[in-house]
Tab-separated table of C-alpha atoms and ligand atoms in Angstrom:
chain	number	residue	atom	x	y	z
A	1	MET	CA	141.930	215.043	10.756
A	2	ALA	CA	138.682	213.827	12.398
A	3	LYS	CA	136.838	215.502	9.592
A	4	LYS	CA	138.782	213.502	7.187
A	5	SER	CA	138.216	210.152	8.796
A	6	GLY	CA	134.278	210.955	9.038
A	7	ALA	CA	134.554	211.615	5.170
A	8	ASP	CA	136.452	208.436	4.735
A	9	GLN	CA	133.994	206.434	6.697
A	10	ARG	CA	131.124	207.921	4.644
A	11	MET	CA	132.846	206.922	1.349
A	12	ALA	CA	133.714	203.593	2.616
A	13	ALA	CA	130.006	202.993	3.448
A	14	LEU	CA	128.822	204.022	0.097
A	15	VAL	CA	131.509	201.758	-1.635
A	16	SER	CA	130.249	198.817	0.499
A	17	LEU	CA	126.456	199.758	-0.161
A	18	CYS	CA	127.310	199.675	-3.793
A	19	LYS	CA	128.742	196.224	-3.768
A	20	ARG	CA	126.214	194.599	-1.351
A	21	ARG	CA	123.201	195.653	-3.159
A	22	GLY	CA	124.624	195.543	-6.745
A	23	PHE	CA	125.389	198.883	-7.826
A	24	ILE	CA	128.982	198.907	-8.647
A	25	PHE	CA	131.561	195.803	-8.547
A	26	GLN	CA	135.357	195.700	-9.274
A	27	SER	CA	135.949	194.748	-12.786
A	28	SER	CA	137.013	190.929	-13.110
A	29	GLU	CA	137.116	190.738	-9.347
A	30	ILE	CA	137.439	187.129	-9.145
A	31	TYR	CA	140.941	187.456	-10.732
A	32	GLY	CA	141.843	190.364	-8.373
A	33	GLY	CA	140.378	193.078	-10.396
A	34	LEU	CA	141.937	195.389	-12.792
A	35	ASN	CA	142.795	198.948	-11.777
A	36	GLY	CA	140.695	201.626	-13.020
A	37	CYS	CA	137.983	199.496	-14.344
A	38	TRP	CA	134.476	199.026	-12.909
A	39	ASP	CA	131.221	197.051	-13.564
A	40	TYR	CA	127.748	198.033	-12.952
A	41	GLY	CA	125.627	195.421	-11.281
A	42	PRO	CA	121.852	195.026	-11.632
A	43	LEU	CA	120.950	198.248	-9.821
A	44	GLY	CA	123.773	200.277	-10.994
A	45	VAL	CA	123.176	199.605	-14.781
A	46	GLU	CA	119.561	200.954	-14.244
A	47	LEU	CA	120.807	204.000	-12.329
A	48	LYS	CA	123.312	204.927	-15.047
A	49	ARG	CA	121.027	204.380	-17.791
A	50	ASN	CA	118.686	206.447	-16.064
A	51	VAL	CA	121.301	209.243	-15.738
A	52	LYS	CA	122.162	208.910	-19.441
A	53	GLU	CA	118.448	208.836	-20.412
A	54	ALA	CA	117.752	211.926	-18.494
A	55	TRP	CA	120.632	213.687	-20.331
A	56	TRP	CA	119.684	212.454	-23.786
A	57	ARG	CA	116.094	213.394	-23.276
A	58	ASP	CA	116.727	216.873	-21.923
A	59	MET	CA	119.825	217.656	-24.154
A	60	VAL	CA	118.566	216.032	-27.383
A	61	MET	CA	115.043	215.081	-27.547
A	62	ARG	CA	113.454	218.335	-25.888
A	63	ARG	CA	115.508	220.607	-27.890
A	64	THR	CA	115.096	221.686	-31.354
A	65	ASP	CA	118.836	222.722	-31.911
A	66	VAL	CA	120.534	219.519	-30.893
A	67	VAL	CA	120.792	216.084	-32.796
A	68	GLY	CA	122.666	213.026	-31.702
A	69	LEU	CA	125.262	210.927	-33.031
A	70	ASP	CA	127.064	207.563	-31.933
A	71	CYS	CA	130.685	207.193	-33.445
A	72	SER	CA	133.029	204.423	-33.466
A	73	ILE	CA	135.741	204.021	-30.689
A	74	LEU	CA	138.532	203.330	-33.032
A	75	MET	CA	139.036	206.081	-35.537
A	76	ASN	CA	141.614	206.982	-38.219
A	77	PRO	CA	144.712	207.760	-36.209
A	78	ARG	CA	145.130	211.068	-38.013
A	79	THR	CA	142.279	212.154	-35.966
A	80	TRP	CA	144.347	212.195	-32.979
A	81	GLU	CA	147.316	214.009	-34.580
A	82	ALA	CA	144.852	216.789	-35.758
A	83	SER	CA	143.467	217.230	-32.274
A	84	GLY	CA	146.984	217.330	-30.708
A	85	HIS	CA	146.278	214.130	-28.613
A	86	VAL	CA	149.388	212.025	-30.069
A	87	GLN	CA	151.644	215.014	-29.370
A	88	SER	CA	150.601	216.232	-26.112
A	89	PHE	CA	147.691	214.263	-24.341
A	90	THR	CA	150.089	213.560	-21.543
A	91	ASP	CA	150.402	213.898	-17.725
A	92	PRO	CA	153.725	214.364	-15.922
A	93	MET	CA	154.676	211.294	-14.093
A	94	VAL	CA	157.360	210.452	-11.531
A	95	ASP	CA	158.285	207.127	-9.689
A	96	CYS	CA	158.937	207.253	-5.849
A	97	LEU	CA	162.595	205.985	-5.429
A	98	GLN	CA	161.561	204.296	-2.179
A	99	CYS	CA	158.575	202.316	-2.796
A	100	LYS	CA	158.580	202.501	-6.764
A	101	SER	CA	154.925	203.685	-6.998
A	102	ARG	CA	154.240	205.592	-10.230
A	103	LEU	CA	152.668	208.968	-9.322
A	104	ARG	CA	151.202	212.116	-10.996
A	105	ALA	CA	153.962	214.678	-10.317
A	106	ASP	CA	151.220	217.468	-10.199
A	107	GLN	CA	149.235	215.513	-7.671
A	108	LEU	CA	151.890	215.266	-4.837
A	109	GLU	CA	151.352	217.263	-1.855
A	110	ASN	CA	154.324	218.622	-0.256
A	111	ASN	CA	156.656	216.599	-2.523
A	112	GLN	CA	155.621	213.687	-0.349
A	113	CYS	CA	154.903	210.002	-1.685
A	114	PRO	CA	151.257	209.242	-0.712
A	115	VAL	CA	151.966	205.593	-0.649
A	116	CYS	CA	155.062	205.293	1.609
A	117	GLY	CA	155.246	209.031	2.920
A	118	THR	CA	158.957	209.486	1.716
A	119	LYS	CA	159.675	213.073	0.892
A	120	ASP	CA	161.683	214.491	-1.975
A	121	ARG	CA	162.779	211.387	-3.556
A	122	PHE	CA	161.371	210.961	-7.043
A	123	THR	CA	162.770	210.308	-10.571
A	124	GLU	CA	162.794	213.195	-13.029
A	125	VAL	CA	159.300	213.985	-14.458
A	126	ARG	CA	158.503	212.301	-17.517
A	127	GLN	CA	155.704	212.983	-19.985
A	128	PHE	CA	153.163	210.127	-20.099
A	129	ASN	CA	150.755	209.881	-23.034
A	130	LEU	CA	147.268	208.681	-21.597
A	131	MET	CA	146.027	207.254	-24.892
A	132	PHE	CA	145.696	203.183	-25.203
A	133	LYS	CA	147.508	202.239	-28.553
A	134	THR	CA	146.466	199.090	-30.283
A	135	HIS	CA	146.988	197.710	-33.892
A	136	VAL	CA	144.132	197.215	-36.473
A	137	GLY	CA	144.392	194.230	-38.504
A	138	ALA	CA	146.815	191.402	-38.572
A	139	LEU	CA	150.087	193.426	-38.870
A	140	GLU	CA	151.592	195.078	-35.774
A	141	ASP	CA	153.678	197.651	-37.238
A	142	SER	CA	153.466	201.514	-37.280
A	143	SER	CA	150.975	201.565	-40.180
A	144	SER	CA	148.347	199.786	-38.406
A	145	VAL	CA	148.511	201.798	-34.982
A	146	ALA	CA	145.277	202.968	-33.726
A	147	TYR	CA	144.019	204.443	-30.296
A	148	LEU	CA	140.979	203.851	-28.229
A	149	ARG	CA	139.499	207.329	-28.101
A	150	PRO	CA	140.360	209.282	-25.139
A	151	GLU	CA	137.232	211.556	-25.573
A	152	THR	CA	134.096	211.240	-27.655
A	153	CYS	CA	133.941	214.875	-29.223
A	154	GLN	CA	136.580	214.164	-32.042
A	155	GLY	CA	134.023	211.903	-33.505
A	156	ILE	CA	131.591	214.727	-33.727
A	157	PHE	CA	133.973	217.264	-35.284
A	158	VAL	CA	135.037	214.848	-37.988
A	159	ASN	CA	131.289	214.062	-38.741
A	160	PHE	CA	130.388	217.899	-38.819
A	161	GLN	CA	129.838	217.957	-42.665
A	162	ASN	CA	128.171	214.694	-42.655
A	163	VAL	CA	125.530	215.925	-40.002
A	164	LEU	CA	125.267	219.377	-41.842
A	165	SER	CA	124.504	217.873	-45.273
A	166	SER	CA	122.248	215.163	-43.930
A	167	THR	CA	119.866	217.167	-41.650
A	168	ARG	CA	118.524	220.890	-41.916
A	169	VAL	CA	120.581	221.988	-39.041
A	170	LYS	CA	122.565	225.163	-39.208
A	171	PRO	CA	124.346	227.340	-36.608
A	172	PRO	CA	123.560	227.731	-33.743
A	173	PHE	CA	123.221	223.886	-33.358
A	174	GLY	CA	124.702	221.111	-31.480
A	175	ILE	CA	125.646	217.364	-31.956
A	176	ALA	CA	125.366	215.163	-28.767
A	177	GLN	CA	127.038	211.950	-28.293
A	178	ILE	CA	127.107	209.449	-25.276
A	179	GLY	CA	129.936	206.902	-25.326
A	180	LYS	CA	133.131	205.107	-23.773
A	181	ALA	CA	136.353	206.966	-23.617
A	182	PHE	CA	139.663	205.370	-22.507
A	183	ARG	CA	142.491	207.067	-20.787
A	184	ASN	CA	145.556	205.241	-19.295
A	185	GLU	CA	145.371	207.314	-16.263
A	186	ILE	CA	148.718	207.114	-14.005
A	187	ASN	CA	146.576	207.058	-10.771
A	188	PRO	CA	143.063	205.704	-10.902
A	189	ARG	CA	141.385	206.488	-7.710
A	190	ASN	CA	138.395	207.534	-5.715
A	191	PHE	CA	136.236	204.611	-6.792
A	192	THR	CA	134.796	205.413	-10.277
A	193	PHE	CA	135.764	209.104	-10.167
A	194	ARG	CA	139.026	208.532	-12.017
A	195	SER	CA	138.822	205.399	-14.006
A	196	ARG	CA	140.729	204.034	-17.059
A	197	GLU	CA	137.460	203.174	-18.905
A	198	PHE	CA	134.529	205.561	-18.624
A	199	GLU	CA	131.741	207.151	-20.331
A	200	GLN	CA	131.105	210.669	-21.510
A	201	MET	CA	128.092	212.740	-22.516
A	202	GLU	CA	129.330	215.491	-24.637
A	203	ILE	CA	127.636	218.237	-26.804
A	204	GLU	CA	129.680	220.224	-29.421
A	205	PHE	CA	127.565	223.425	-29.875
A	206	PHE	CA	128.549	225.283	-33.181
A	207	VAL	CA	127.821	228.865	-33.207
A	208	LYS	CA	128.751	232.236	-34.993
A	209	PRO	CA	132.079	233.382	-33.538
A	210	ASP	CA	130.563	236.604	-32.085
A	211	GLU	CA	127.894	234.844	-30.476
A	212	ALA	CA	130.033	232.341	-28.691
A	213	PRO	CA	130.152	234.278	-25.309
A	214	GLN	CA	126.341	234.412	-24.862
A	215	TRP	CA	126.054	230.429	-25.787
A	216	PHE	CA	128.802	229.713	-23.323
A	217	ASP	CA	126.707	231.519	-20.534
A	218	HIS	CA	123.675	229.737	-21.796
A	219	TRP	CA	125.387	226.229	-21.419
A	220	LYS	CA	126.931	227.044	-18.335
A	221	GLN	CA	123.600	227.789	-16.763
A	222	THR	CA	121.701	224.873	-18.343
A	223	ARG	CA	124.039	222.202	-17.416
A	224	TYR	CA	124.481	223.656	-13.639
A	225	GLN	CA	120.692	223.652	-13.414
A	226	TRP	CA	120.371	220.069	-14.842
A	227	TYR	CA	122.104	218.494	-11.775
A	228	LEU	CA	119.750	220.521	-9.557
A	229	ASN	CA	116.759	219.326	-11.378
A	230	TYR	CA	117.593	215.712	-10.581
A	231	GLY	CA	118.058	216.212	-6.892
A	232	ILE	CA	121.752	217.188	-6.313
A	233	LYS	CA	121.747	219.630	-3.304
A	234	LYS	CA	122.628	223.209	-4.161
A	235	GLU	CA	125.239	223.517	-1.442
A	236	ASN	CA	127.105	220.593	-2.853
A	237	LEU	CA	127.439	222.041	-6.316
A	238	HIS	CA	129.662	224.770	-7.616
A	239	LEU	CA	130.826	226.542	-10.563
A	240	ARG	CA	134.544	227.357	-10.894
A	241	ASP	CA	135.868	229.575	-13.639
A	242	HIS	CA	139.211	228.613	-14.958
A	243	GLU	CA	142.132	231.000	-14.514
A	244	ALA	CA	143.621	232.069	-17.773
A	245	SER	CA	146.829	229.824	-16.888
A	246	GLU	CA	144.629	226.821	-16.579
A	247	LEU	CA	142.922	227.197	-20.109
A	248	ALA	CA	143.882	225.069	-23.157
A	249	HIS	CA	146.059	227.233	-25.437
A	250	TYR	CA	142.907	227.416	-28.046
A	251	ALA	CA	140.155	227.937	-25.369
A	252	ALA	CA	138.658	231.402	-24.811
A	253	GLY	CA	137.020	230.153	-21.606
A	254	CYS	CA	136.121	227.322	-19.390
A	255	VAL	CA	134.155	226.578	-16.363
A	256	ASP	CA	133.833	223.450	-14.242
A	257	ILE	CA	130.778	222.075	-12.555
A	258	GLU	CA	132.011	220.866	-9.349
A	259	TYR	CA	130.682	218.601	-6.683
A	260	ASP	CA	131.639	218.061	-3.113
A	261	PHE	CA	132.545	214.267	-2.802
A	262	PRO	CA	133.361	212.911	0.460
A	263	PHE	CA	137.116	212.792	-0.847
A	264	GLY	CA	136.924	216.536	-1.776
A	265	ARG	CA	135.615	219.030	-4.205
A	266	ALA	CA	136.122	217.788	-7.684
A	267	GLU	CA	135.005	218.216	-11.534
A	268	LEU	CA	131.891	216.634	-12.694
A	269	GLU	CA	131.647	218.411	-16.002
A	270	GLY	CA	133.628	221.026	-17.811
A	271	ILE	CA	132.120	223.717	-20.353
A	272	ALA	CA	134.546	225.267	-22.604
A	273	ASN	CA	134.586	227.915	-25.467
A	274	ARG	CA	136.944	225.965	-27.924
A	275	THR	CA	136.823	228.787	-30.439
A	276	ASP	CA	137.288	227.430	-34.077
A	277	TYR	CA	140.433	225.396	-33.120
A	278	ASP	CA	138.899	221.966	-33.844
A	279	LEU	CA	137.165	222.438	-36.986
A	280	LYS	CA	140.360	224.330	-38.463
A	281	ARG	CA	142.756	221.709	-37.374
A	282	HIS	CA	140.615	218.950	-39.002
A	283	SER	CA	140.345	220.835	-42.191
A	284	GLU	CA	144.197	221.312	-42.412
A	285	PHE	CA	144.880	217.582	-41.589
A	286	SER	CA	142.115	216.213	-43.741
A	287	LYS	CA	142.307	218.867	-46.581
A	288	LYS	CA	138.566	219.023	-46.430
A	289	ASP	CA	137.025	222.374	-45.816
A	290	LEU	CA	135.051	222.275	-42.596
A	291	SER	CA	133.958	226.027	-42.782
A	292	TYR	CA	130.240	226.757	-42.868
A	293	SER	CA	128.715	228.800	-45.739
A	294	ASP	CA	125.860	230.962	-44.286
A	295	PRO	CA	123.506	231.302	-46.952
A	296	GLU	CA	121.685	234.290	-45.430
A	297	ALA	CA	124.665	236.463	-44.446
A	298	LYS	CA	126.388	235.327	-47.611
A	299	GLN	CA	129.568	234.563	-45.869
A	300	ARG	CA	131.714	231.535	-44.961
A	301	TYR	CA	133.201	231.104	-41.446
A	302	PHE	CA	134.669	228.391	-39.321
A	303	PRO	CA	131.876	228.031	-36.263
A	304	TYR	CA	133.057	228.480	-32.714
A	305	VAL	CA	132.306	225.531	-30.513
A	306	ILE	CA	130.898	225.559	-27.044
A	307	GLU	CA	131.415	222.113	-25.392
A	308	PRO	CA	129.721	220.809	-22.283
A	309	SER	CA	131.462	217.675	-21.353
A	310	ALA	CA	130.186	215.470	-18.828
A	311	GLY	CA	131.174	212.166	-17.282
A	312	ALA	CA	128.362	209.566	-16.958
A	313	ASP	CA	130.216	207.697	-14.323
A	314	ARG	CA	131.266	210.812	-12.259
A	315	GLY	CA	127.516	212.060	-12.592
A	316	THR	CA	126.368	208.584	-11.173
A	317	LEU	CA	128.677	208.725	-8.628
A	318	ALA	CA	127.588	212.359	-7.666
A	319	PHE	CA	123.825	211.290	-7.509
A	320	LEU	CA	124.779	208.156	-5.414
A	321	THR	CA	126.658	210.284	-2.996
A	322	ASP	CA	124.089	212.885	-2.718
A	323	ALA	CA	121.244	210.462	-2.377
A	324	TYR	CA	122.764	208.472	0.512
A	325	ALA	CA	121.494	209.234	3.896
A	326	GLU	CA	121.992	207.417	7.246
A	327	GLU	CA	119.127	207.744	9.592
A	328	ALA	CA	118.419	206.383	12.965
A	329	GLU	CA	116.549	203.177	11.890
A	330	ARG	CA	117.600	202.967	8.240
A	331	THR	CA	119.792	203.669	5.474
A	332	VAL	CA	118.028	205.428	2.509
A	333	MET	CA	118.923	206.561	-1.004
A	334	ARG	CA	116.941	209.507	-1.799
A	335	PHE	CA	117.177	209.243	-5.524
A	336	HIS	CA	115.126	211.579	-7.718
A	337	PRO	CA	112.206	209.347	-8.881
A	338	ARG	CA	113.456	209.523	-12.638
A	339	LEU	CA	116.862	208.340	-11.506
A	340	ALA	CA	115.818	205.543	-9.061
A	341	PRO	CA	116.838	202.193	-10.474
A	342	ILE	CA	113.532	200.470	-9.016
A	343	LYS	CA	110.460	202.824	-9.371
A	344	ALA	CA	107.974	200.637	-7.393
A	345	ALA	CA	108.057	197.360	-5.344
A	346	VAL	CA	105.095	195.008	-4.951
A	347	PHE	CA	104.496	193.038	-1.762
A	348	PRO	CA	101.779	190.720	-0.982
A	349	LEU	CA	101.292	191.163	2.805
A	350	VAL	CA	101.088	187.439	3.344
A	351	ASN	CA	101.364	184.530	0.945
A	352	LYS	CA	97.727	183.427	1.182
A	353	ASP	CA	94.024	184.760	0.873
A	354	GLY	CA	94.505	185.383	-2.912
A	355	MET	CA	97.187	188.020	-2.135
A	356	PRO	CA	99.956	186.647	-4.124
A	357	GLU	CA	97.739	186.474	-7.207
A	358	MET	CA	96.483	190.024	-6.890
A	359	ALA	CA	100.251	191.251	-6.370
A	360	GLU	CA	101.269	189.314	-9.454
A	361	LYS	CA	98.527	190.930	-11.471
A	362	ILE	CA	99.496	194.391	-10.299
A	363	PHE	CA	103.284	193.819	-10.723
A	364	ALA	CA	102.600	192.617	-14.280
A	365	ASP	CA	100.622	195.770	-15.065
A	366	ILE	CA	103.159	198.282	-13.810
A	367	ALA	CA	106.258	196.379	-14.689
A	368	SER	CA	105.229	196.799	-18.397
A	369	GLU	CA	106.058	200.466	-17.831
A	370	TRP	CA	108.684	200.809	-15.172
A	371	ASN	CA	111.423	198.775	-13.682
A	372	CYS	CA	109.532	197.213	-10.734
A	373	PHE	CA	110.528	194.612	-8.038
A	374	TYR	CA	108.431	191.866	-6.537
A	375	ASP	CA	109.190	190.796	-2.924
A	376	ASP	CA	106.983	188.136	-1.072
A	377	LYS	CA	109.386	187.204	1.635
A	378	GLY	CA	110.023	188.471	5.359
A	379	ALA	CA	108.436	190.886	7.478
A	380	ILE	CA	106.792	193.952	5.784
A	381	GLY	CA	109.076	196.224	7.563
A	382	ARG	CA	112.189	194.660	6.527
A	383	ARG	CA	111.048	194.591	2.998
A	384	TYR	CA	110.453	198.348	3.231
A	385	ARG	CA	114.027	198.643	4.576
A	386	ARG	CA	115.539	196.839	1.646
A	387	GLN	CA	113.721	199.085	-0.884
A	388	ASP	CA	114.862	202.175	1.215
A	389	GLU	CA	118.340	201.111	0.838
A	390	VAL	CA	118.243	201.092	-2.896
A	391	GLY	CA	116.098	204.154	-3.148
A	392	THR	CA	112.824	202.855	-4.445
A	393	PRO	CA	110.327	205.625	-4.221
A	394	TYR	CA	106.995	203.652	-3.724
A	395	CYS	CA	106.101	200.406	-2.145
A	396	ILE	CA	102.881	198.973	-2.955
A	397	THR	CA	101.332	196.391	-0.359
A	398	ILE	CA	98.407	194.018	-1.289
A	399	ASP	CA	96.604	193.323	2.143
A	400	GLY	CA	93.181	192.357	3.381
A	401	GLU	CA	91.592	195.511	2.121
A	402	THR	CA	92.655	194.835	-1.371
A	403	GLY	CA	90.333	191.921	-1.989
A	404	LYS	CA	87.467	193.720	-0.044
A	405	SER	CA	87.554	197.313	-1.456
A	406	ASN	CA	89.951	197.248	-4.380
A	407	VAL	CA	92.676	199.504	-2.868
A	408	VAL	CA	96.373	198.907	-2.141
A	409	THR	CA	98.498	200.621	0.292
A	410	VAL	CA	101.197	202.616	-1.178
A	411	ARG	CA	104.082	203.770	1.000
A	412	GLU	CA	106.524	206.687	0.019
A	413	ARG	CA	110.008	206.461	0.784
A	414	ASP	CA	111.119	209.769	1.911
A	415	SER	CA	108.207	210.515	4.316
A	416	MET	CA	107.552	206.854	4.993
A	417	LYS	CA	103.691	207.736	5.068
A	418	GLN	CA	101.201	205.564	3.643
A	419	ARG	CA	97.769	205.971	1.870
A	420	HIS	CA	95.258	203.766	0.043
A	421	VAL	CA	95.131	204.054	-3.774
A	422	GLY	CA	92.359	202.572	-5.790
A	423	MET	CA	93.636	199.669	-8.026
A	424	THR	CA	92.331	201.130	-11.203
A	425	GLN	CA	93.892	204.595	-10.351
A	426	LEU	CA	97.400	202.993	-9.321
A	427	LYS	CA	99.090	203.356	-12.833
A	428	GLU	CA	98.072	207.033	-13.244
A	429	PHE	CA	99.033	207.789	-9.514
A	430	LEU	CA	102.437	206.397	-10.028
A	431	ARG	CA	102.895	208.089	-13.428
A	432	GLU	CA	102.113	211.509	-12.202
A	433	ARG	CA	104.346	211.274	-9.148
A	434	LEU	CA	107.357	209.471	-10.910
A	435	SER	CA	107.312	212.204	-13.519
A	436	GLY	CA	107.182	214.719	-10.962
A	437	GLU	CA	104.019	216.098	-12.013
A	438	LYS	CA	102.348	215.901	-8.678
A	439	GLU	CA	103.517	215.680	-5.126
A	440	TRP	CA	103.173	212.688	-2.992
A	441	GLU	CA	100.266	214.435	-0.963
A	442	ALA	CA	98.110	215.602	-3.903
B	501	ATP	P1	140.345	215.558	-14.854
B	501	ATP	O1	141.080	216.937	-14.734
B	501	ATP	O2	139.606	215.198	-13.766
B	501	ATP	O3	141.399	214.572	-15.148
B	501	ATP	P2	139.733	216.414	-17.397
B	501	ATP	O4	139.627	217.938	-17.212
B	501	ATP	O5	140.822	215.888	-18.090
B	501	ATP	O6	139.393	215.849	-15.875
B	501	ATP	P3	137.952	216.381	-19.569
B	501	ATP	O7	139.028	216.049	-20.496
B	501	ATP	O8	137.364	217.792	-19.555
B	501	ATP	O9	138.282	215.815	-18.217
B	501	ATP	O10	136.802	215.428	-19.761
B	501	ATP	C1	135.393	215.675	-19.505
B	501	ATP	C2	134.794	214.880	-18.444
B	501	ATP	O11	134.830	213.526	-18.743
B	501	ATP	C3	135.230	215.191	-17.110
B	501	ATP	O12	134.617	216.290	-16.545
B	501	ATP	C4	134.630	213.986	-16.392
B	501	ATP	O13	133.395	214.048	-15.865
B	501	ATP	C5	134.954	212.963	-17.407
B	501	ATP	N1	136.144	212.233	-17.195
B	501	ATP	C6	137.466	212.583	-17.725
B	501	ATP	N2	138.466	211.809	-17.212
B	501	ATP	C7	137.687	210.890	-16.506
B	501	ATP	C8	138.377	209.458	-15.806
B	501	ATP	N3	139.680	209.188	-15.827
B	501	ATP	N4	137.198	208.798	-15.139
B	501	ATP	C9	135.991	209.279	-15.193
B	501	ATP	N5	135.615	210.303	-15.753
B	501	ATP	C10	136.397	211.159	-16.403
């Protein structure tokens, strides 16, 4: 019990820091908020953009076998019939007969209501479809029904032929997309972890059927390693193979990448071998042949699909959680430099003796390349602490030495050590360290 309250406190401290320093706010807070919806503040938007850009750079730009796509959120509703979502994208729901809370039947512990504690007093289980329904155009009848997409991958499947015919890709190759998805979750909870509006980062990787197992392994390792590369501690990251009973009926394998959040171990990303189910279903429903004709092997086949499907919000929450550290004298966010919302802060030691002018010049120079922060208020120690709390890797102070010998004092976040760097070398110094090319001491 004591352990749980420690975890609760840690989560509460993180949520409070997120609000206080402008990472994450409740959506439409002045009206009481909207359950399951969140807004990213000035620092949060930078952090989440950096997470998405790191994913795009590593999964699309740096690979020769993956191309990108950006599909509309509203799609022809036949898409969702073919994918099976209209019929079966449901969660089991019950109402507590005592306090009327609406709950997910499969998440009840000991058949007890988590809100009022009543045991064994629930309605019958009903299946609740998680898709948000709307209407397109002025007529609100069944012919105008549309859905907010509950996942980004279907846009990729329906564009499979367009991508094949407009580029020179051929299996094995992937199509990647980052975008919003919407699910009318019965119980949004755990901060941004389970939201009703969220962003996914998905790859559909198309392969020859007999090569699917080796590509599944490739993506499992690649995606697991990706989180470690950006600083997630190994002891907090886990791979969990699905039991046969957990697999979707069409899937030949699935593994989750899980993270130890303060509220427990939970899924960050799923990697699935979806077989040829999706392309076959869309062929059947659209009456367009989505099989692939392999000119070398002179054969036609439906590619198998390996799908690494990650949540940008869950990833961002994991990076926030992992970076958060409370030390004796300070709270510090140990973000990987590539993810840190602010890369460097510039401080004139005092607001006289030409220091602000030099500091402004340095700021203008480095801010053309990175998101930087200028602060000339308060004691220098307090300025350092404010940057530690939002994870800024480097603070640059312009002091008496700067005017005399053209050097600035650079202070590193994690070690809190300081060193002089020549003004003309500053940009290169930062570039080498922010990219991870060089260590702080080098
Ligand atoms: P869960 O079991 O947690 O509901 P899922 O298995 O339904 O997740 P997928 O359909 O595999 O999730 O979606 C892929 C990824 O999208 C998840 O790993 C997660 O990162 C993200 N995701 C899914 N649902 C949500 C949500 N409600 N809020 C935030 N992210 C989500």
